[in-house]
Amino acid sequence: MLTPSDIKQIQKGITVAVEEAVETKTRKIVREELTQARGEIRKETREMIKEELSPVKEDIAQIRKDIKTIVNFFDNKYLELRKRVERIEKHLNLPPVL
């Protein structure tokens, strides 16, 4: 038959085993919830960044179009001016300025 000290030892063993099982299960649950929360936060953050960057991307596209327009305008003006200068040089028999 079991003595009271044997019963106490068995209770201690069961208590330790249960506490370890509960702690392990709790850690697992907490880890899973943290992983899920991090994933949700990353997704929300990505969506917020996309929303904030959308107008910036549109502005950049417009700036690129404007730059192309400006470059084309001045390039044409430069070519016109160059033709005029070459014509004047030719008319005056001047050597081209480099």
Short mmCIF file of N, CA, C and O in Angstrom, two decimals:
data_model
loop_
_atom_site.label_atom_id
_atom_site.label_comp_id
_atom_site.label_asym_id
_atom_site.label_seq_id
_atom_site.Cartn_x
_atom_site.Cartn_y
_atom_site.Cartn_z
N MET A 1 0.83 -1.17 0.00
CA MET A 1 0.00 0.00 0.00
C MET A 1 0.88 1.24 0.00
O MET A 1 2.01 1.22 0.48
N LEU A 2 0.33 2.35 -0.54
CA LEU A 2 1.10 3.58 -0.65
C LEU A 2 1.07 4.36 0.65
O LEU A 2 0.04 4.49 1.31
N THR A 3 2.22 4.89 0.93
CA THR A 3 2.31 5.72 2.13
C THR A 3 1.98 7.16 1.74
O THR A 3 2.00 7.52 0.55
N PRO A 4 1.70 7.99 2.74
CA PRO A 4 1.41 9.39 2.43
C PRO A 4 2.56 10.08 1.71
O PRO A 4 2.35 10.92 0.83
N SER A 5 3.79 9.74 2.00
CA SER A 5 4.92 10.36 1.30
C SER A 5 4.97 9.89 -0.15
O SER A 5 5.34 10.65 -1.05
N ASP A 6 4.60 8.62 -0.41
CA ASP A 6 4.54 8.13 -1.78
C ASP A 6 3.49 8.91 -2.57
O ASP A 6 3.72 9.29 -3.74
N ILE A 7 2.37 9.13 -1.96
CA ILE A 7 1.28 9.87 -2.62
C ILE A 7 1.72 11.29 -2.92
O ILE A 7 1.46 11.83 -4.00
N LYS A 8 2.42 11.92 -1.95
CA LYS A 8 2.91 13.28 -2.16
C LYS A 8 3.91 13.32 -3.32
O LYS A 8 3.90 14.25 -4.13
N GLN A 9 4.77 12.34 -3.41
CA GLN A 9 5.75 12.28 -4.50
C GLN A 9 5.04 12.11 -5.85
O GLN A 9 5.42 12.73 -6.84
N ILE A 10 4.02 11.26 -5.86
CA ILE A 10 3.26 11.06 -7.09
C ILE A 10 2.56 12.37 -7.48
O ILE A 10 2.56 12.76 -8.65
N GLN A 11 1.98 13.07 -6.49
CA GLN A 11 1.31 14.34 -6.76
C GLN A 11 2.30 15.37 -7.31
O GLN A 11 1.99 16.10 -8.26
N LYS A 12 3.49 15.40 -6.71
CA LYS A 12 4.50 16.34 -7.19
C LYS A 12 4.89 16.00 -8.64
O LYS A 12 5.03 16.89 -9.48
N GLY A 13 5.07 14.73 -8.92
CA GLY A 13 5.42 14.31 -10.28
C GLY A 13 4.34 14.69 -11.28
O GLY A 13 4.62 15.17 -12.39
N ILE A 14 3.08 14.44 -10.90
CA ILE A 14 1.95 14.78 -11.78
C ILE A 14 1.88 16.29 -11.96
O ILE A 14 1.68 16.79 -13.07
N THR A 15 2.05 17.03 -10.86
CA THR A 15 1.99 18.49 -10.92
C THR A 15 3.07 19.04 -11.86
O THR A 15 2.80 19.90 -12.70
N VAL A 16 4.28 18.53 -11.72
CA VAL A 16 5.38 18.97 -12.59
C VAL A 16 5.08 18.64 -14.04
O VAL A 16 5.26 19.47 -14.94
N ALA A 17 4.59 17.44 -14.30
CA ALA A 17 4.28 17.02 -15.67
C ALA A 17 3.18 17.89 -16.27
O ALA A 17 3.26 18.32 -17.43
N VAL A 18 2.14 18.17 -15.48
CA VAL A 18 1.03 19.00 -15.97
C VAL A 18 1.51 20.42 -16.23
O VAL A 18 1.18 21.03 -17.25
N GLU A 19 2.31 20.98 -15.30
CA GLU A 19 2.82 22.33 -15.49
C GLU A 19 3.69 22.43 -16.75
O GLU A 19 3.59 23.40 -17.51
N GLU A 20 4.52 21.44 -16.98
CA GLU A 20 5.36 21.44 -18.18
C GLU A 20 4.51 21.35 -19.44
O GLU A 20 4.75 22.05 -20.43
N ALA A 21 3.49 20.51 -19.42
CA ALA A 21 2.61 20.36 -20.58
C ALA A 21 1.86 21.66 -20.86
O ALA A 21 1.74 22.09 -22.01
N VAL A 22 1.36 22.28 -19.79
CA VAL A 22 0.62 23.54 -19.94
C VAL A 22 1.55 24.63 -20.46
O VAL A 22 1.19 25.39 -21.37
N GLU A 23 2.76 24.69 -19.93
CA GLU A 23 3.71 25.71 -20.36
C GLU A 23 4.09 25.52 -21.83
O GLU A 23 4.13 26.47 -22.61
N THR A 24 4.32 24.28 -22.22
CA THR A 24 4.67 23.98 -23.61
C THR A 24 3.52 24.37 -24.54
O THR A 24 3.73 25.01 -25.58
N LYS A 25 2.32 23.98 -24.18
CA LYS A 25 1.15 24.28 -25.00
C LYS A 25 0.92 25.80 -25.07
O LYS A 25 0.64 26.34 -26.14
N THR A 26 1.08 26.47 -23.93
CA THR A 26 0.90 27.92 -23.89
C THR A 26 1.92 28.62 -24.78
O THR A 26 1.58 29.53 -25.53
N ARG A 27 3.17 28.20 -24.70
CA ARG A 27 4.21 28.80 -25.55
C ARG A 27 3.89 28.60 -27.02
O ARG A 27 4.05 29.51 -27.84
N LYS A 28 3.43 27.41 -27.36
CA LYS A 28 3.10 27.12 -28.75
C LYS A 28 1.97 28.03 -29.23
O LYS A 28 2.04 28.60 -30.33
N ILE A 29 0.93 28.17 -28.41
CA ILE A 29 -0.22 29.01 -28.79
C ILE A 29 0.21 30.46 -28.93
O ILE A 29 -0.14 31.14 -29.89
N VAL A 30 1.00 30.94 -27.97
CA VAL A 30 1.46 32.33 -28.01
C VAL A 30 2.33 32.57 -29.25
O VAL A 30 2.19 33.58 -29.94
N ARG A 31 3.21 31.63 -29.54
CA ARG A 31 4.08 31.74 -30.72
C ARG A 31 3.25 31.81 -31.99
O ARG A 31 3.50 32.63 -32.88
N GLU A 32 2.23 30.94 -32.10
CA GLU A 32 1.37 30.94 -33.28
C GLU A 32 0.61 32.26 -33.42
O GLU A 32 0.49 32.81 -34.51
N GLU A 33 0.09 32.75 -32.30
CA GLU A 33 -0.66 34.01 -32.33
C GLU A 33 0.25 35.18 -32.70
O GLU A 33 -0.15 36.08 -33.45
N LEU A 34 1.47 35.19 -32.19
CA LEU A 34 2.41 36.24 -32.54
C LEU A 34 2.76 36.20 -34.03
O LEU A 34 2.83 37.23 -34.69
N THR A 35 2.99 35.01 -34.53
CA THR A 35 3.30 34.86 -35.95
C THR A 35 2.15 35.36 -36.80
O THR A 35 2.35 36.08 -37.79
N GLN A 36 0.93 35.01 -36.43
CA GLN A 36 -0.25 35.46 -37.17
C GLN A 36 -0.39 36.98 -37.08
O GLN A 36 -0.67 37.64 -38.08
N ALA A 37 -0.18 37.54 -35.90
CA ALA A 37 -0.29 38.99 -35.72
C ALA A 37 0.76 39.72 -36.55
O ALA A 37 0.47 40.74 -37.18
N ARG A 38 1.98 39.19 -36.58
CA ARG A 38 3.04 39.81 -37.38
C ARG A 38 2.66 39.80 -38.86
O ARG A 38 2.87 40.77 -39.57
N GLY A 39 2.11 38.68 -39.31
CA GLY A 39 1.68 38.58 -40.71
C GLY A 39 0.60 39.60 -41.04
O GLY A 39 0.64 40.24 -42.09
N GLU A 40 -0.35 39.77 -40.15
CA GLU A 40 -1.42 40.74 -40.36
C GLU A 40 -0.87 42.16 -40.37
O GLU A 40 -1.26 42.98 -41.21
N ILE A 41 0.05 42.44 -39.46
CA ILE A 41 0.66 43.77 -39.40
C ILE A 41 1.44 44.04 -40.68
O ILE A 41 1.35 45.13 -41.26
N ARG A 42 2.19 43.06 -41.16
CA ARG A 42 2.95 43.24 -42.41
C ARG A 42 2.02 43.51 -43.58
O ARG A 42 2.28 44.38 -44.41
N LYS A 43 0.93 42.75 -43.64
CA LYS A 43 -0.03 42.93 -44.73
C LYS A 43 -0.64 44.33 -44.68
O LYS A 43 -0.73 45.03 -45.70
N GLU A 44 -1.08 44.75 -43.49
CA GLU A 44 -1.67 46.08 -43.34
C GLU A 44 -0.66 47.16 -43.67
O GLU A 44 -0.99 48.16 -44.33
N THR A 45 0.59 46.96 -43.24
CA THR A 45 1.63 47.94 -43.52
C THR A 45 1.88 48.05 -45.01
O THR A 45 2.00 49.15 -45.55
N ARG A 46 1.96 46.90 -45.70
CA ARG A 46 2.16 46.90 -47.14
C ARG A 46 1.03 47.65 -47.85
O ARG A 46 1.27 48.45 -48.76
N GLU A 47 -0.20 47.41 -47.43
CA GLU A 47 -1.35 48.06 -48.05
C GLU A 47 -1.31 49.57 -47.82
O GLU A 47 -1.59 50.35 -48.73
N MET A 48 -0.94 49.98 -46.60
CA MET A 48 -0.85 51.41 -46.30
C MET A 48 0.24 52.07 -47.15
O MET A 48 0.03 53.16 -47.68
N ILE A 49 1.36 51.40 -47.29
CA ILE A 49 2.46 51.95 -48.08
C ILE A 49 2.04 52.08 -49.54
O ILE A 49 2.32 53.09 -50.19
N LYS A 50 1.35 51.05 -50.06
CA LYS A 50 0.89 51.10 -51.45
C LYS A 50 -0.05 52.29 -51.65
O LYS A 50 0.04 53.00 -52.65
N GLU A 51 -0.96 52.49 -50.70
CA GLU A 51 -1.91 53.60 -50.81
C GLU A 51 -1.19 54.95 -50.78
O GLU A 51 -1.54 55.86 -51.52
N GLU A 52 -0.18 55.07 -49.92
CA GLU A 52 0.55 56.32 -49.81
C GLU A 52 1.45 56.56 -51.01
O GLU A 52 1.68 57.71 -51.39
N LEU A 53 1.98 55.50 -51.62
CA LEU A 53 2.89 55.65 -52.74
C LEU A 53 2.18 55.84 -54.07
O LEU A 53 2.79 56.31 -55.03
N SER A 54 0.92 55.50 -54.14
CA SER A 54 0.18 55.61 -55.39
C SER A 54 0.22 57.02 -55.97
O SER A 54 0.58 57.20 -57.14
N PRO A 55 -0.11 58.06 -55.19
CA PRO A 55 -0.03 59.41 -55.76
C PRO A 55 1.41 59.82 -56.10
O PRO A 55 1.64 60.55 -57.06
N VAL A 56 2.37 59.33 -55.36
CA VAL A 56 3.77 59.65 -55.63
C VAL A 56 4.17 59.06 -56.98
O VAL A 56 4.84 59.71 -57.79
N LYS A 57 3.75 57.81 -57.24
CA LYS A 57 4.05 57.18 -58.52
C LYS A 57 3.43 57.96 -59.67
O LYS A 57 4.04 58.15 -60.73
N GLU A 58 2.20 58.42 -59.48
CA GLU A 58 1.52 59.20 -60.51
C GLU A 58 2.27 60.51 -60.76
O GLU A 58 2.45 60.92 -61.91
N ASP A 59 2.71 61.16 -59.69
CA ASP A 59 3.46 62.41 -59.82
C ASP A 59 4.77 62.17 -60.56
O ASP A 59 5.16 62.97 -61.42
N ILE A 60 5.46 61.09 -60.25
CA ILE A 60 6.72 60.78 -60.92
C ILE A 60 6.49 60.55 -62.41
O ILE A 60 7.26 61.03 -63.25
N ALA A 61 5.42 59.84 -62.74
CA ALA A 61 5.10 59.60 -64.16
C ALA A 61 4.84 60.93 -64.87
O ALA A 61 5.32 61.14 -66.00
N GLN A 62 4.12 61.82 -64.22
CA GLN A 62 3.83 63.13 -64.82
C GLN A 62 5.11 63.94 -64.97
O GLN A 62 5.33 64.60 -65.99
N ILE A 63 5.98 63.89 -63.99
CA ILE A 63 7.25 64.62 -64.06
C ILE A 63 8.09 64.09 -65.22
O ILE A 63 8.71 64.87 -65.95
N ARG A 64 8.13 62.79 -65.41
CA ARG A 64 8.88 62.21 -66.53
C ARG A 64 8.33 62.71 -67.87
O ARG A 64 9.10 63.05 -68.78
N LYS A 65 7.01 62.74 -67.99
CA LYS A 65 6.41 63.25 -69.22
C LYS A 65 6.79 64.71 -69.44
O LYS A 65 7.13 65.11 -70.56
N ASP A 66 6.72 65.50 -68.38
CA ASP A 66 7.08 66.91 -68.49
C ASP A 66 8.54 67.09 -68.89
O ASP A 66 8.87 67.94 -69.72
N ILE A 67 9.41 66.30 -68.32
CA ILE A 67 10.84 66.39 -68.64
C ILE A 67 11.07 66.05 -70.12
O ILE A 67 11.82 66.73 -70.82
N LYS A 68 10.40 65.00 -70.60
CA LYS A 68 10.53 64.63 -72.01
C LYS A 68 10.07 65.78 -72.91
O LYS A 68 10.71 66.11 -73.92
N THR A 69 8.95 66.40 -72.54
CA THR A 69 8.42 67.51 -73.32
C THR A 69 9.41 68.66 -73.35
O THR A 69 9.69 69.24 -74.41
N ILE A 70 9.96 69.00 -72.20
CA ILE A 70 10.92 70.11 -72.10
C ILE A 70 12.18 69.81 -72.91
O ILE A 70 12.67 70.66 -73.66
N VAL A 71 12.70 68.60 -72.77
CA VAL A 71 13.91 68.23 -73.50
C VAL A 71 13.66 68.30 -75.00
O VAL A 71 14.48 68.84 -75.76
N ASN A 72 12.53 67.78 -75.45
CA ASN A 72 12.22 67.83 -76.89
C ASN A 72 12.10 69.27 -77.38
O ASN A 72 12.60 69.61 -78.45
N PHE A 73 11.45 70.12 -76.59
CA PHE A 73 11.29 71.51 -76.97
C PHE A 73 12.65 72.18 -77.14
O PHE A 73 12.94 72.79 -78.17
N PHE A 74 13.50 72.07 -76.13
CA PHE A 74 14.80 72.73 -76.19
C PHE A 74 15.72 72.08 -77.22
O PHE A 74 16.56 72.76 -77.82
N ASP A 75 15.57 70.80 -77.43
CA ASP A 75 16.38 70.14 -78.45
C ASP A 75 16.01 70.70 -79.83
O ASP A 75 16.90 71.01 -80.64
N ASN A 76 14.74 70.85 -80.09
CA ASN A 76 14.30 71.42 -81.37
C ASN A 76 14.78 72.87 -81.51
O ASN A 76 15.25 73.28 -82.58
N LYS A 77 14.66 73.64 -80.44
CA LYS A 77 15.12 75.03 -80.47
C LYS A 77 16.62 75.09 -80.74
O LYS A 77 17.11 75.92 -81.49
N TYR A 78 17.37 74.20 -80.12
CA TYR A 78 18.82 74.16 -80.31
C TYR A 78 19.16 73.83 -81.76
O TYR A 78 20.02 74.47 -82.37
N LEU A 79 18.46 72.84 -82.31
CA LEU A 79 18.72 72.46 -83.71
C LEU A 79 18.39 73.61 -84.66
O LEU A 79 19.14 73.88 -85.62
N GLU A 80 17.30 74.32 -84.41
CA GLU A 80 16.94 75.48 -85.23
C GLU A 80 18.01 76.55 -85.15
O GLU A 80 18.44 77.12 -86.17
N LEU A 81 18.43 76.84 -83.92
CA LEU A 81 19.45 77.86 -83.71
C LEU A 81 20.77 77.46 -84.37
O LEU A 81 21.45 78.29 -84.99
N ARG A 82 21.12 76.21 -84.27
CA ARG A 82 22.37 75.73 -84.88
C ARG A 82 22.34 75.90 -86.40
O ARG A 82 23.33 76.34 -87.02
N LYS A 83 21.19 75.58 -87.00
CA LYS A 83 21.06 75.77 -88.44
C LYS A 83 21.23 77.24 -88.81
O LYS A 83 21.90 77.58 -89.80
N ARG A 84 20.65 78.11 -88.02
CA ARG A 84 20.75 79.55 -88.29
C ARG A 84 22.19 80.02 -88.18
O ARG A 84 22.68 80.78 -89.03
N VAL A 85 22.87 79.56 -87.14
CA VAL A 85 24.27 79.97 -86.95
C VAL A 85 25.12 79.45 -88.09
O VAL A 85 25.97 80.19 -88.64
N GLU A 86 24.92 78.22 -88.50
CA GLU A 86 25.68 77.66 -89.63
C GLU A 86 25.41 78.46 -90.92
O GLU A 86 26.33 78.73 -91.70
N ARG A 87 24.19 78.86 -91.10
CA ARG A 87 23.83 79.66 -92.29
C ARG A 87 24.53 81.01 -92.26
O ARG A 87 25.07 81.47 -93.28
N ILE A 88 24.53 81.63 -91.08
CA ILE A 88 25.20 82.94 -90.94
C ILE A 88 26.70 82.79 -91.17
O ILE A 88 27.32 83.60 -91.87
N GLU A 89 27.29 81.74 -90.58
CA GLU A 89 28.73 81.51 -90.77
C GLU A 89 29.05 81.30 -92.26
O GLU A 89 30.05 81.83 -92.77
N LYS A 90 28.23 80.55 -92.90
CA LYS A 90 28.45 80.28 -94.32
C LYS A 90 28.32 81.57 -95.14
O LYS A 90 29.15 81.85 -96.02
N HIS A 91 27.31 82.37 -94.84
CA HIS A 91 27.07 83.61 -95.56
C HIS A 91 28.23 84.60 -95.36
O HIS A 91 28.64 85.31 -96.30
N LEU A 92 28.77 84.63 -94.15
CA LEU A 92 29.84 85.56 -93.85
C LEU A 92 31.24 84.96 -94.07
O LEU A 92 32.25 85.59 -93.79
N ASN A 93 31.29 83.75 -94.55
CA ASN A 93 32.55 83.04 -94.77
C ASN A 93 33.38 82.96 -93.48
O ASN A 93 34.57 83.22 -93.47
N LEU A 94 32.72 82.64 -92.41
CA LEU A 94 33.41 82.49 -91.12
C LEU A 94 33.65 81.00 -90.87
O LEU A 94 32.83 80.17 -91.21
N PRO A 95 34.79 80.71 -90.24
CA PRO A 95 35.01 79.31 -89.87
C PRO A 95 34.10 78.91 -88.72
O PRO A 95 33.75 79.74 -87.88
N PRO A 96 33.66 77.69 -88.66
CA PRO A 96 32.77 77.27 -87.56
C PRO A 96 33.48 77.37 -86.20
O PRO A 96 34.67 77.12 -86.07
N VAL A 97 32.74 77.84 -85.24
CA VAL A 97 33.28 77.95 -83.87
C VAL A 97 33.02 76.62 -83.17
O VAL A 97 31.91 76.13 -83.11
N LEU A 98 34.09 76.06 -82.62
CA LEU A 98 33.95 74.77 -81.95
C LEU A 98 33.89 74.90 -80.47
O LEU A 98 34.25 75.65 -79.76
#
